[in-house]
Amino acid sequence: MGVVPYLALISALAALGLAGFFYTDVKKASPGNDRMVHLMTEIQNGARAFLQKEYTWVSVFVVIMAILIAVFIEPLGAASYVLGAILSATAGYAGMTVATMANARTTEAAKDGPAKALPIAFRGGAVMGFAVAGLALGGLMIVYILFVMVLEIDNAFEVVTAYGLGASSIALFSRVGGGIYTKAADVGADLVGKVEAGIPEDDPRNPATIADNVGDNVGDVAGMGADLFESYAGSLIAPISLVAFALALSAEQASDDVNISLLVFPMAVAFVGMLASILGSFLVRGGTSTDSKALSRALHLGTNVAMGVTAVATIGVAFWLFGSDDAFDAPLGLAVSVLGGLVVGWALGKTAEYYTSDHFPPVKKIADQSETGPATTVLGGISVGMISVGASVVLIVLGVGIAYWGGEQAFDSIGALDGGIYGIAVAAIGMLATLGVVVSVDAYGPIADNAGGIAEMAELDPSVREVTDALDSLGNTTAAIAKGFAVGSAALTALALFKSFEFAIIDQGETLNLNVGEVDVFIGMFIGAMLPFLFAALTIDAVGRAAQQMIEEVRRQFREIPGLREGKEGVNPDSARCVAISTEASLKEMIIPGSLAVVVPLVVGFVDVDALGGLLAGALVTGFALAIFMANAGGAWDNAKKYIEAGAHGGKGGDPHKAAVVGDTVGDPFKDTSGPSMNILIKVMTIVSLVFASAFV
């Protein structure tokens, strides 16, 4: 069993090797004519400049947190924290680099149809997918092998947990900063371009077009990559820390028969999931049709196969690790827990698809409501988002129930560790076991979106834009599906980390009182319930302020640059100014909401640890519901707009289209800034509390 961490490390290295292979494969493809190369380079330079500035700013926060961890917890914990932060940033930067290289190549391939374009976009996304999965798993295994297995240091599991906090720190700021950037540019480009000027999306006359395309990469690629890096690492750390803190394990005790089985099981699931993802990635092929259903089948084949292989392999792993030990009653139970998480994650994704795809009634209903103006369009999207929360909560409750039952079947309790709670912890891994291919499919979306932008700006034949639009429309749905996986795993991971926090307090000789009848717990719950709303308000307001600057700048250029609006030959917009506006605004605006997630639990924890327990519980419940609402409402508005642009309700340029653009504009910060940040928020607060638990008592 001691070989499992090494096997997981090898699978992580294999994932990184695959990422390198796909990078080489994408690079071989033609980037098109000089104009396309120029546009690709502009997007690339803007994205690279933003990330370099963002990481410079965030590094200050990382240094401060590392010092706090070194002083209050463990010096080696600071090193683990910094490693998690560095690898998360590296994954995001690598993915962004390849995505900005793959966009023009996808456009060029689209000249020959989706059969060539889809695989290039997917493999560009796969570099991100397998870089994220490989670096997250590889880094964690290095920390575990070094500090737990080889050195057997004191506080080894606190050091392991600190790795997850490092990943969370980068994820939070990347999601918030990248989300503000991309939506400020997107809103400015759409409202002035589509609504006021009446020009097409990604029109080269629009000064904000380049900034919008840059934003797709810094927000939806780098930000998303850091987000899912953190989700994956957190889902692995949660059951490991749960076992360690519940049983009060030292590093020396980690190799005992029962303990090691419980500790390495999540790593074994990650190992088989990684191999299955690698297999699935080679099965994605493009067809000849631009029909969205055909494209969806082609794109999701790899994911479905990976999930199937993971399901079968997990059963084998459970019997291998638990089948010969009398401490465990039914090893299949833990396999059921993992598979329950896998199925519920898939179901959450499909639920998101139902509420955000134009194949289904909710989006078509919003499009119908656009006939009566922006107000009814906005109301329709809000309603769809709220209704989707109900279905998602039912699925999460079902997933928790299945996972708990499976864990109870495997073992009733070992020491203070309840089998059902352990089952819930490993269920989160089930949701993200196939992360490599899931992120590949998600990162495909921004590449397809950028490809359409380049086709428009390079003034290619409309048939090319038809292909890229079909790929882009599918990308919106895949993004919603990935967000479903992320927020679902966040709920289960946060629950497991919360339980670990309770055990960590007990290990310090104290007890955590969670009786809501106690005033401090009650106050903490209300503060926790408020935080996701405050966080969402701050991020939406940030997008609004940044978008105002963008709108005024675009209007100024249309007004002051002769011949720009008319498209006079040789007259070009000042795109660099729009890029600078988004960069400056997003970096400034991300500080307060990003710091909120760390500062508030630390302050409350040092004041009253029971109030902190209430805070974490309140934030978990409201954060999950708000994340689902915002992600699905935003996705529904977006695809309602695209549904109209495809020809429904009079197509582009009519009043319904203008109303749908307004709805999409409202939904942009919902689905790409505030919503996706919620799952990070609830986990950051929980893991900060866990890491600093010993300092609170």
XYZ file of C-alpha atoms in Angstrom:
697
model
C 0.000 0.000 0.000
C 2.928 2.281 0.579
C 3.486 2.224 -3.165
C 0.248 4.126 -3.887
C 1.650 7.668 -3.404
C 4.476 6.787 -5.802
C 1.988 5.416 -8.353
C -0.046 8.620 -8.055
C 3.135 10.648 -8.587
C 3.969 8.611 -11.705
C 0.466 9.194 -13.110
C 0.914 12.932 -12.466
C 4.180 12.897 -14.404
C 2.427 10.998 -17.214
C -0.232 13.735 -17.304
C 2.461 16.396 -17.609
C 4.072 14.384 -20.402
C 0.744 14.249 -22.217
C 0.356 18.009 -21.798
C 3.761 18.425 -23.451
C 2.731 16.117 -26.303
C -0.482 18.036 -26.951
C 1.444 21.322 -26.828
C 3.757 20.089 -29.571
C 0.813 18.801 -31.591
C -1.058 22.124 -31.419
C 2.062 24.134 -32.190
C 2.539 22.195 -35.454
C -0.799 23.480 -36.819
C -0.808 26.574 -39.037
C -1.786 29.854 -37.302
C -3.119 31.301 -40.579
C -2.301 34.539 -42.401
C -0.344 37.535 -41.136
C -3.451 39.295 -39.848
C -4.448 36.244 -37.789
C -0.932 35.896 -36.391
C -0.941 39.588 -35.458
C -4.252 39.242 -33.612
C -3.073 36.094 -31.850
C 0.093 37.879 -30.740
C -1.885 40.881 -29.431
C -4.092 38.613 -27.333
C -1.070 36.643 -26.157
C 0.879 39.730 -25.103
C -2.100 41.235 -23.270
C -2.808 38.017 -21.357
C 0.847 37.472 -20.473
C 1.266 41.056 -19.244
C -1.829 40.812 -17.054
C -0.843 37.521 -15.438
C 2.659 38.750 -14.714
C 1.251 41.841 -12.957
C -1.411 39.818 -11.146
C 1.071 37.262 -9.836
C 3.386 40.061 -8.725
C 0.572 41.563 -6.660
C -0.566 38.213 -5.283
C 3.003 37.282 -4.316
C 2.849 39.954 -1.599
C -0.173 38.205 -0.069
C 1.552 34.807 -0.394
C 4.645 36.079 1.450
C 2.528 37.507 4.292
C 0.566 34.266 4.661
C 3.766 32.198 4.541
C 5.202 34.267 7.404
C 2.025 33.818 9.466
C 2.091 30.045 8.899
C 5.785 29.848 9.781
C 5.267 31.837 13.008
C 1.976 30.383 14.250
C 1.960 26.861 12.820
C 5.076 25.277 11.318
C 8.018 26.648 9.224
C 7.856 23.685 6.842
C 4.144 24.386 6.464
C 5.127 27.742 4.980
C 7.268 25.935 2.398
C 4.382 23.611 1.517
C 2.051 26.614 1.259
C 4.409 28.417 -1.126
C 4.807 25.274 -3.257
C 1.021 24.968 -3.643
C 0.804 28.627 -4.652
C 3.659 28.391 -7.167
C 2.330 25.253 -8.856
C -1.191 26.684 -9.091
C 0.141 29.849 -10.728
C 2.335 27.775 -13.045
C -0.619 25.679 -14.212
C -2.658 28.790 -14.970
C 0.177 30.488 -16.845
C 0.988 27.391 -18.901
C -2.645 26.893 -19.849
C -3.057 30.532 -20.830
C 0.071 30.401 -22.990
C -1.182 27.428 -24.978
C -4.754 28.720 -25.203
C -3.562 31.970 -26.773
C -1.523 29.945 -29.226
C -4.359 27.562 -30.102
C -6.976 30.232 -30.920
C -5.668 31.298 -34.352
C -4.820 27.697 -35.190
C -8.417 26.696 -34.451
C -9.616 29.523 -36.716
C -7.371 28.365 -39.536
C -8.523 24.754 -39.104
C -12.171 25.921 -39.139
C -11.717 26.756 -42.833
C -11.819 22.979 -43.373
C -14.741 22.399 -41.010
C -15.254 21.160 -37.441
C -13.469 17.850 -38.075
C -10.139 19.684 -37.949
C -11.052 22.616 -35.712
C -12.552 20.766 -32.741
C -9.518 18.510 -32.037
C -7.145 21.499 -32.092
C -9.319 23.475 -29.671
C -9.698 20.428 -27.432
C -5.987 19.614 -27.409
C -5.199 23.243 -26.645
C -7.544 22.905 -23.673
C -6.017 19.533 -22.807
C -2.656 21.187 -22.173
C -4.372 23.167 -19.435
C -6.351 20.132 -18.235
C -3.419 17.820 -17.764
C -1.061 20.547 -16.556
C -3.582 21.389 -13.817
C -4.207 17.762 -12.845
C -0.553 16.739 -13.120
C 0.885 19.646 -11.142
C -1.821 19.492 -8.440
C -1.456 15.751 -7.863
C 2.307 15.680 -8.364
C 2.960 18.538 -5.952
C 0.743 17.033 -3.262
C 2.373 13.622 -3.611
C 5.851 15.151 -3.296
C 4.787 16.914 -0.087
C 3.190 13.731 1.303
C 6.069 11.428 0.381
C 8.721 13.842 1.668
C 7.210 14.997 4.950
C 4.991 12.063 5.952
C 6.739 8.990 4.528
C 10.449 9.878 4.348
C 11.188 12.561 6.967
C 8.244 11.700 9.275
C 8.294 15.211 10.716
C 6.180 16.540 13.550
C 2.977 18.252 12.374
C 3.356 16.439 9.030
C -0.339 16.586 8.223
C -0.536 20.308 9.012
C 2.210 20.687 6.401
C 0.198 18.657 3.878
C -2.898 20.767 4.549
C -0.915 23.986 4.014
C -0.313 22.891 0.399
C -4.051 23.170 -0.204
C -4.151 26.639 1.331
C -1.430 27.771 -1.087
C -3.459 26.494 -4.019
C -6.579 28.209 -2.652
C -4.825 31.571 -2.296
C -3.857 31.711 -5.964
C -7.223 30.354 -7.070
C -9.174 32.993 -5.203
C -7.269 35.964 -6.580
C -7.008 34.451 -10.070
C -10.741 33.852 -10.270
C -11.655 37.255 -8.902
C -9.019 39.269 -10.781
C -9.428 37.376 -14.054
C -13.211 37.467 -13.735
C -13.282 41.234 -13.234
C -10.935 41.705 -16.196
C -12.854 39.577 -18.661
C -16.296 40.840 -17.731
C -15.342 44.512 -17.717
C -14.092 44.113 -21.278
C -16.990 41.896 -22.346
C -19.669 44.207 -20.959
C -18.040 47.285 -22.476
C -17.636 45.635 -25.859
C -21.213 44.313 -25.982
C -23.127 47.340 -24.715
C -21.393 49.898 -26.914
C -20.715 47.630 -29.876
C -23.862 45.548 -30.199
C -26.482 47.745 -28.562
C -25.342 51.308 -29.276
C -23.267 51.035 -32.459
C -25.103 48.038 -33.912
C -21.914 46.301 -35.016
C -21.267 42.538 -34.783
C -19.542 40.804 -31.900
C -15.723 40.848 -32.167
C -15.876 43.504 -34.887
C -12.346 44.911 -35.474
C -13.744 48.448 -35.208
C -14.582 47.898 -31.521
C -11.673 49.061 -29.322
C -12.643 46.610 -26.563
C -12.532 43.491 -28.765
C -8.893 42.628 -28.069
C -9.379 43.218 -24.331
C -12.438 40.932 -24.438
C -10.406 38.177 -26.057
C -7.574 38.677 -23.584
C -10.122 38.384 -20.790
C -11.305 35.013 -22.066
C -7.799 33.704 -21.418
C -6.962 35.336 -18.089
C -10.391 34.641 -16.622
C -11.772 31.512 -18.267
C -8.439 29.742 -18.768
C -5.888 30.872 -16.163
C -8.512 31.704 -13.527
C -10.494 28.554 -14.162
C -7.304 26.473 -14.142
C -6.231 27.799 -10.752
C -9.794 27.255 -9.492
C -9.902 23.584 -10.469
C -6.275 23.061 -9.369
C -7.412 24.130 -5.927
C -10.602 22.031 -6.118
C -8.643 18.909 -7.047
C -5.960 19.405 -4.406
C -8.627 20.203 -1.800
C -10.654 17.082 -2.622
C -7.549 14.942 -2.003
C -6.424 16.776 1.121
C -9.885 16.680 2.766
C -10.032 12.883 3.414
C -6.317 12.758 4.272
C -6.649 15.522 6.870
C -9.914 14.021 8.146
C -8.228 10.696 8.881
C -5.128 12.345 10.341
C -6.951 14.729 12.686
C -9.734 12.310 13.666
C -7.214 9.647 14.677
C -4.622 12.173 15.930
C -1.997 10.532 13.728
C 1.689 11.264 13.770
C 3.730 10.652 10.641
C 5.100 7.433 12.180
C 1.554 6.087 12.629
C 0.634 6.759 9.006
C 2.152 3.450 7.891
C -0.006 1.281 10.200
C -2.197 -1.118 8.211
C -5.607 0.439 8.856
C -4.336 4.030 8.758
C -2.444 3.674 5.510
C -5.450 2.162 3.730
C -7.601 5.133 4.683
C -4.880 7.662 3.851
C -3.910 6.318 0.409
C -7.376 5.421 -0.885
C -7.979 8.961 -2.235
C -4.566 8.836 -3.923
C -5.413 5.497 -5.519
C -8.685 6.890 -6.900
C -6.751 9.898 -8.255
C -4.268 7.487 -9.868
C -6.891 5.471 -11.749
C -8.832 8.620 -12.626
C -5.708 10.179 -14.129
C -4.993 7.113 -16.283
C -8.635 7.025 -17.401
C -8.483 10.735 -18.302
C -5.364 10.166 -20.394
C -7.154 7.376 -22.251
C -10.285 9.484 -22.758
C -8.339 12.436 -24.168
C -7.346 10.436 -27.246
C -10.971 9.637 -28.095
C -12.073 13.209 -28.923
C -12.528 13.543 -32.681
C -14.327 16.174 -34.703
C -17.141 15.292 -37.105
C -18.251 16.924 -40.311
C -21.398 18.515 -38.886
C -21.751 21.853 -37.094
C -24.864 20.563 -35.340
C -24.403 21.227 -31.638
C -25.632 17.793 -30.597
C -23.120 16.062 -32.878
C -20.317 18.298 -31.628
C -21.358 17.650 -28.028
C -21.233 13.889 -28.541
C -17.777 14.151 -30.085
C -16.436 16.372 -27.324
C -17.940 14.442 -24.407
C -16.963 10.966 -25.625
C -13.613 11.193 -23.869
C -15.195 12.354 -20.602
C -17.810 9.603 -20.622
C -15.256 6.874 -21.318
C -12.941 8.237 -18.615
C -15.778 8.200 -16.094
C -16.697 4.614 -16.994
C -13.125 3.359 -16.673
C -12.699 5.215 -13.365
C -15.884 3.665 -11.997
C -14.748 0.109 -12.751
C -11.189 0.700 -11.528
C -12.390 2.268 -8.263
C -14.210 -0.926 -7.336
C -10.981 -2.870 -7.837
C -9.007 -0.348 -5.777
C -11.494 -0.541 -2.885
C -11.207 -4.337 -2.685
C -7.420 -4.154 -2.968
C -7.001 -1.689 -0.095
C -9.810 -2.783 2.235
C -10.771 -6.323 1.261
C -8.281 -8.242 3.408
C -8.554 -6.164 6.592
C -11.022 -7.219 9.294
C -11.470 -3.593 10.354
C -13.570 -3.066 7.227
C -16.932 -4.779 6.725
C -17.779 -4.102 3.080
C -15.042 -2.539 0.917
C -17.565 -2.051 -1.858
C -19.193 0.593 0.341
C -16.349 3.058 -0.169
C -16.426 2.389 -3.895
C -20.128 3.249 -3.745
C -19.245 6.533 -2.000
C -16.758 7.477 -4.723
C -19.078 6.391 -7.518
C -21.916 8.288 -5.881
C -19.783 11.420 -6.042
C -18.870 10.686 -9.655
C -22.489 10.192 -10.702
C -23.759 13.202 -8.750
C -20.993 15.368 -10.249
C -22.067 14.208 -13.699
C -25.717 14.850 -12.799
C -24.884 18.367 -11.556
C -23.191 18.991 -14.888
C -26.206 17.702 -16.797
C -28.494 19.832 -14.634
C -26.400 22.864 -15.526
C -26.604 21.851 -19.176
C -30.415 21.611 -18.983
C -30.744 25.105 -17.546
C -28.108 26.733 -19.779
C -28.316 24.994 -23.175
C -30.542 26.331 -25.955
C -31.706 22.776 -26.629
C -33.958 22.892 -23.603
C -37.024 24.931 -22.517
C -35.438 27.253 -19.871
C -33.172 29.063 -22.344
C -35.829 29.112 -25.059
C -38.229 30.644 -22.527
C -35.760 33.463 -21.812
C -35.424 34.034 -25.562
C -39.227 34.238 -25.809
C -39.283 36.795 -22.984
C -36.821 38.976 -24.885
C -39.698 39.826 -27.215
C -41.065 42.120 -24.495
C -37.811 43.834 -23.614
C -34.812 43.693 -21.268
C -36.853 43.683 -18.053
C -38.643 40.409 -18.786
C -35.402 38.934 -20.116
C -33.644 39.698 -16.837
C -36.550 38.371 -14.776
C -36.589 35.168 -16.816
C -32.886 34.527 -16.192
C -33.210 35.170 -12.461
C -36.069 32.698 -12.300
C -34.142 30.014 -14.202
C -31.120 30.442 -11.919
C -33.210 30.166 -8.767
C -35.103 27.112 -9.966
C -31.816 25.403 -10.840
C -30.725 25.731 -7.194
C -33.543 23.406 -6.147
C -32.486 20.613 -8.492
C -28.814 21.010 -7.540
C -29.526 20.932 -3.809
C -31.557 17.748 -4.239
C -28.614 16.173 -6.075
C -26.117 17.243 -3.414
C -28.353 15.885 -0.652
C -28.668 12.644 -2.610
C -24.895 12.513 -3.109
C -24.239 13.124 0.586
C -26.762 10.429 1.499
C -25.256 7.841 -0.856
C -21.712 8.670 0.225
C -22.604 8.493 3.908
C -24.413 5.172 3.466
C -21.495 3.716 1.529
C -18.999 4.792 4.179
C -21.181 3.332 6.952
C -21.321 0.021 5.098
C -17.536 -0.063 4.863
C -16.962 0.592 8.548
C -18.982 1.972 11.424
C -16.156 3.852 13.092
C -12.439 3.617 13.667
C -11.525 5.618 16.736
C -13.202 9.008 16.341
C -13.473 8.590 12.559
C -17.030 7.936 11.426
C -17.301 5.767 8.311
C -20.093 7.864 6.841
C -18.129 11.103 7.130
C -15.123 9.436 5.492
C -17.449 8.303 2.680
C -18.552 11.912 2.125
C -14.922 13.045 2.017
C -13.927 10.559 -0.689
C -17.090 11.293 -2.693
C -15.603 14.696 -3.559
C -12.702 12.877 -5.218
C -15.213 10.956 -7.297
C -16.502 14.237 -8.691
C -13.017 15.333 -9.734
C -11.271 12.015 -10.426
C -11.365 12.653 -14.170
C -10.234 16.273 -13.749
C -7.702 16.078 -16.579
C -10.304 15.528 -19.273
C -12.980 17.663 -17.535
C -10.705 20.737 -17.529
C -9.689 19.957 -21.115
C -13.316 20.210 -22.175
C -13.803 23.387 -20.142
C -10.668 25.161 -21.412
C -11.721 24.258 -24.954
C -14.501 26.868 -24.651
C -12.376 30.066 -24.437
C -10.184 28.807 -27.275
C -13.250 28.355 -29.496
C -14.531 31.785 -28.417
C -11.219 33.438 -29.306
C -11.176 31.568 -32.618
C -14.498 33.179 -33.535
C -13.161 36.590 -32.549
C -10.097 36.168 -34.752
C -12.283 35.009 -37.663
C -14.362 38.182 -37.342
C -11.436 40.564 -36.857
C -9.470 38.988 -39.722
C -12.584 39.329 -41.917
C -12.565 35.694 -43.008
C -15.321 34.034 -44.999
C -18.617 33.811 -43.019
C -18.475 30.006 -43.288
C -15.467 30.050 -40.949
C -17.388 32.042 -38.356
C -20.271 29.584 -38.683
C -17.955 26.759 -37.631
C -16.356 28.724 -34.770
C -19.766 29.904 -33.527
C -20.932 26.293 -33.327
C -17.811 25.384 -31.356
C -18.230 28.450 -29.119
C -21.879 27.734 -28.334
C -20.899 24.259 -27.184
C -18.113 25.819 -25.105
C -20.621 27.845 -23.077
C -22.390 24.666 -22.110
C -19.177 22.792 -21.261
C -18.155 25.678 -19.001
C -21.446 25.424 -17.120
C -20.931 21.674 -16.732
C -17.412 22.140 -15.318
C -18.718 24.732 -12.864
C -21.296 22.165 -11.719
C -18.504 19.696 -10.943
C -16.476 22.391 -9.165
C -19.228 23.710 -6.914
C -20.489 20.197 -6.088
C -17.028 19.048 -5.036
C -16.624 22.293 -3.093
C -19.660 21.498 -0.948
C -18.450 17.987 -0.086
C -14.822 19.052 0.358
C -15.795 21.944 2.632
C -17.913 19.583 4.741
C -14.985 17.174 5.162
C -12.569 20.026 5.939
C -15.079 21.406 8.444
C -15.135 18.058 10.237
C -11.323 18.010 10.165
C -11.369 21.477 11.738
C -13.571 20.128 14.539
C -11.124 17.276 15.194
C -8.164 19.677 15.069
C -9.775 21.748 17.844
C -10.344 18.574 19.881
C -6.679 17.616 19.379
C -5.780 20.887 21.098
C -7.743 19.866 24.174
C -10.814 21.978 23.412
C -14.280 21.225 22.036
C -16.158 22.902 19.209
C -19.685 23.880 20.215
C -22.041 24.007 17.235
C -25.309 24.413 19.155
C -27.244 27.121 17.285
C -28.951 27.966 20.565
C -25.667 29.482 21.754
C -25.439 33.184 20.966
C -21.874 33.119 19.596
C -22.638 30.217 17.242
C -25.847 31.921 16.107
C -24.016 35.171 15.386
C -21.306 33.286 13.543
C -23.885 31.569 11.311
C -25.400 34.885 10.315
C -21.981 36.371 9.554
C -21.146 33.296 7.471
C -24.464 33.466 5.608
C -23.812 37.123 4.835
C -20.262 36.711 3.525
C -21.086 35.099 0.130
C -23.568 37.900 -0.573
C -21.051 40.569 0.444
C -18.387 38.875 -1.673
C -20.750 38.712 -4.683
C -21.740 42.356 -4.221
C -18.120 43.503 -4.116
C -17.147 41.558 -7.237
C -20.239 42.573 -9.238
C -19.719 46.206 -8.244
C -16.089 45.893 -9.295
C -17.146 44.651 -12.720
C -19.654 47.500 -12.965
C -17.079 50.186 -12.165
C -14.492 48.722 -14.514
C -17.127 48.328 -17.263
C -18.101 51.992 -16.870
C -14.545 53.024 -17.622
C -14.482 50.662 -20.603
C -17.792 51.946 -21.991
C -16.674 55.560 -21.747
C -13.394 54.748 -23.472
C -15.080 52.889 -26.344
C -17.575 55.722 -26.781
C -14.710 58.246 -26.756
C -12.835 56.420 -29.480
C -15.906 56.081 -31.695
C -16.517 59.803 -31.154
C -12.977 61.141 -31.519
C -11.267 58.845 -34.055
C -12.492 59.862 -37.545
C -13.628 56.962 -39.688
C -13.393 54.312 -36.932
C -17.089 53.617 -36.609
C -17.502 53.583 -40.405
C -14.647 51.094 -40.795
C -12.489 53.353 -42.972
C -9.440 51.557 -44.312
C -6.277 52.257 -42.313
C -8.177 53.511 -39.259
C -7.595 51.291 -36.215
C -8.859 51.524 -32.636
C -6.560 52.056 -29.653
C -6.979 48.525 -28.250
C -4.027 48.916 -25.894
C -5.891 51.567 -23.900
C -8.816 49.194 -23.328
C -6.445 46.419 -22.277
C -4.825 48.813 -19.789
C -8.203 49.816 -18.325
C -9.199 46.205 -17.660
C -5.773 45.368 -16.234
C -5.601 48.295 -13.835
C -9.216 47.979 -12.701
C -9.138 44.235 -12.077
C -5.896 44.291 -10.098
C -7.143 47.096 -7.872
C -10.619 45.660 -7.401
C -9.580 42.089 -6.535
C -7.770 43.001 -3.298
C -10.704 43.573 -0.928
C -12.907 40.597 -1.889
C -9.882 38.301 -2.116
C -8.599 39.307 1.314
C -12.063 39.011 2.845
C -12.035 35.214 2.628
C -8.838 34.984 4.665
C -9.076 37.894 7.093
C -12.632 37.317 8.377
C -12.173 33.674 9.550
C -8.817 34.567 11.128
C -10.313 37.491 13.064
C -13.389 35.528 14.166
C -11.274 32.471 15.053
C -8.970 34.438 17.343
C -12.013 36.016 19.023
C -14.306 32.969 19.424
C -13.689 29.567 17.858
C -17.331 28.483 18.300
C -18.478 31.542 16.361
C -16.022 30.515 13.645
C -17.691 27.096 13.471
C -21.062 28.780 12.958
C -19.547 31.096 10.353
C -18.199 28.176 8.310
C -21.554 26.379 8.415
C -23.485 29.461 7.314
C -21.062 30.274 4.497
C -21.121 26.706 3.175
C -24.902 26.596 2.771
C -25.472 30.045 1.307
C -22.290 29.974 -0.780
C -23.295 26.750 -2.513
C -26.812 27.971 -3.319
C -25.598 31.361 -4.529
C -22.901 29.770 -6.714
C -25.434 27.548 -8.487
C -27.901 30.395 -8.959
C -25.366 32.799 -10.425
C -23.575 30.293 -12.677
C -26.759 28.898 -14.228
C -28.577 32.239 -14.554
C -25.553 33.723 -16.309
C -25.150 30.743 -18.613
C -28.855 30.802 -19.503
C -28.764 34.501 -20.434
C -25.650 33.959 -22.538
C -27.068 31.084 -24.540
C -30.449 32.798 -24.953
C -28.548 35.596 -26.689
C -26.685 33.111 -28.882
C -29.944 31.291 -29.655
C -31.382 34.543 -31.005
C -28.167 35.327 -32.881
C -28.514 31.954 -34.606
C -31.783 33.157 -36.176
C -34.555 32.833 -33.585
C -36.876 35.775 -32.857
C -35.636 37.814 -35.781
C -31.925 37.151 -35.315
C -29.218 39.760 -34.837
C -29.998 43.455 -34.694
C -33.666 43.305 -33.681
C -35.175 44.447 -30.398
C -35.281 40.906 -28.945
C -31.583 40.593 -29.686
C -30.827 43.889 -27.941
C -32.856 42.755 -24.931
C -30.953 39.447 -24.865
C -27.637 41.329 -24.989
C -28.715 43.269 -21.889
C -29.586 39.984 -20.163
C -26.229 38.517 -21.167
C -24.508 41.625 -19.822
C -26.214 41.214 -16.442
C -25.277 37.545 -16.432
C -21.622 38.019 -17.345
C -20.351 38.774 -13.807
C -22.766 36.186 -12.445
C -21.338 33.264 -14.390
C -17.702 34.298 -14.836
C -16.790 36.387 -11.794
C -18.938 36.068 -8.669
C -20.493 32.633 -9.221
C -17.322 30.601 -9.842
C -15.559 32.395 -7.002
C -18.080 31.095 -4.458
C -16.767 27.552 -4.376
C -13.279 28.892 -3.703
C -14.597 31.245 -1.023
C -16.207 28.516 1.076
C -13.155 26.258 0.820
C -10.619 29.024 1.506
C -12.407 29.998 4.696
C -12.576 26.375 5.828
C -8.973 25.471 5.026
C -7.661 28.714 6.588
C -9.555 27.759 9.739
C -8.116 24.235 9.651
C -4.512 25.340 9.126
C -4.704 27.897 11.959
C -6.817 25.744 14.307
C -3.968 25.219 16.757
C -3.437 28.981 16.991
C -7.077 29.697 17.857
C -7.120 27.735 21.130
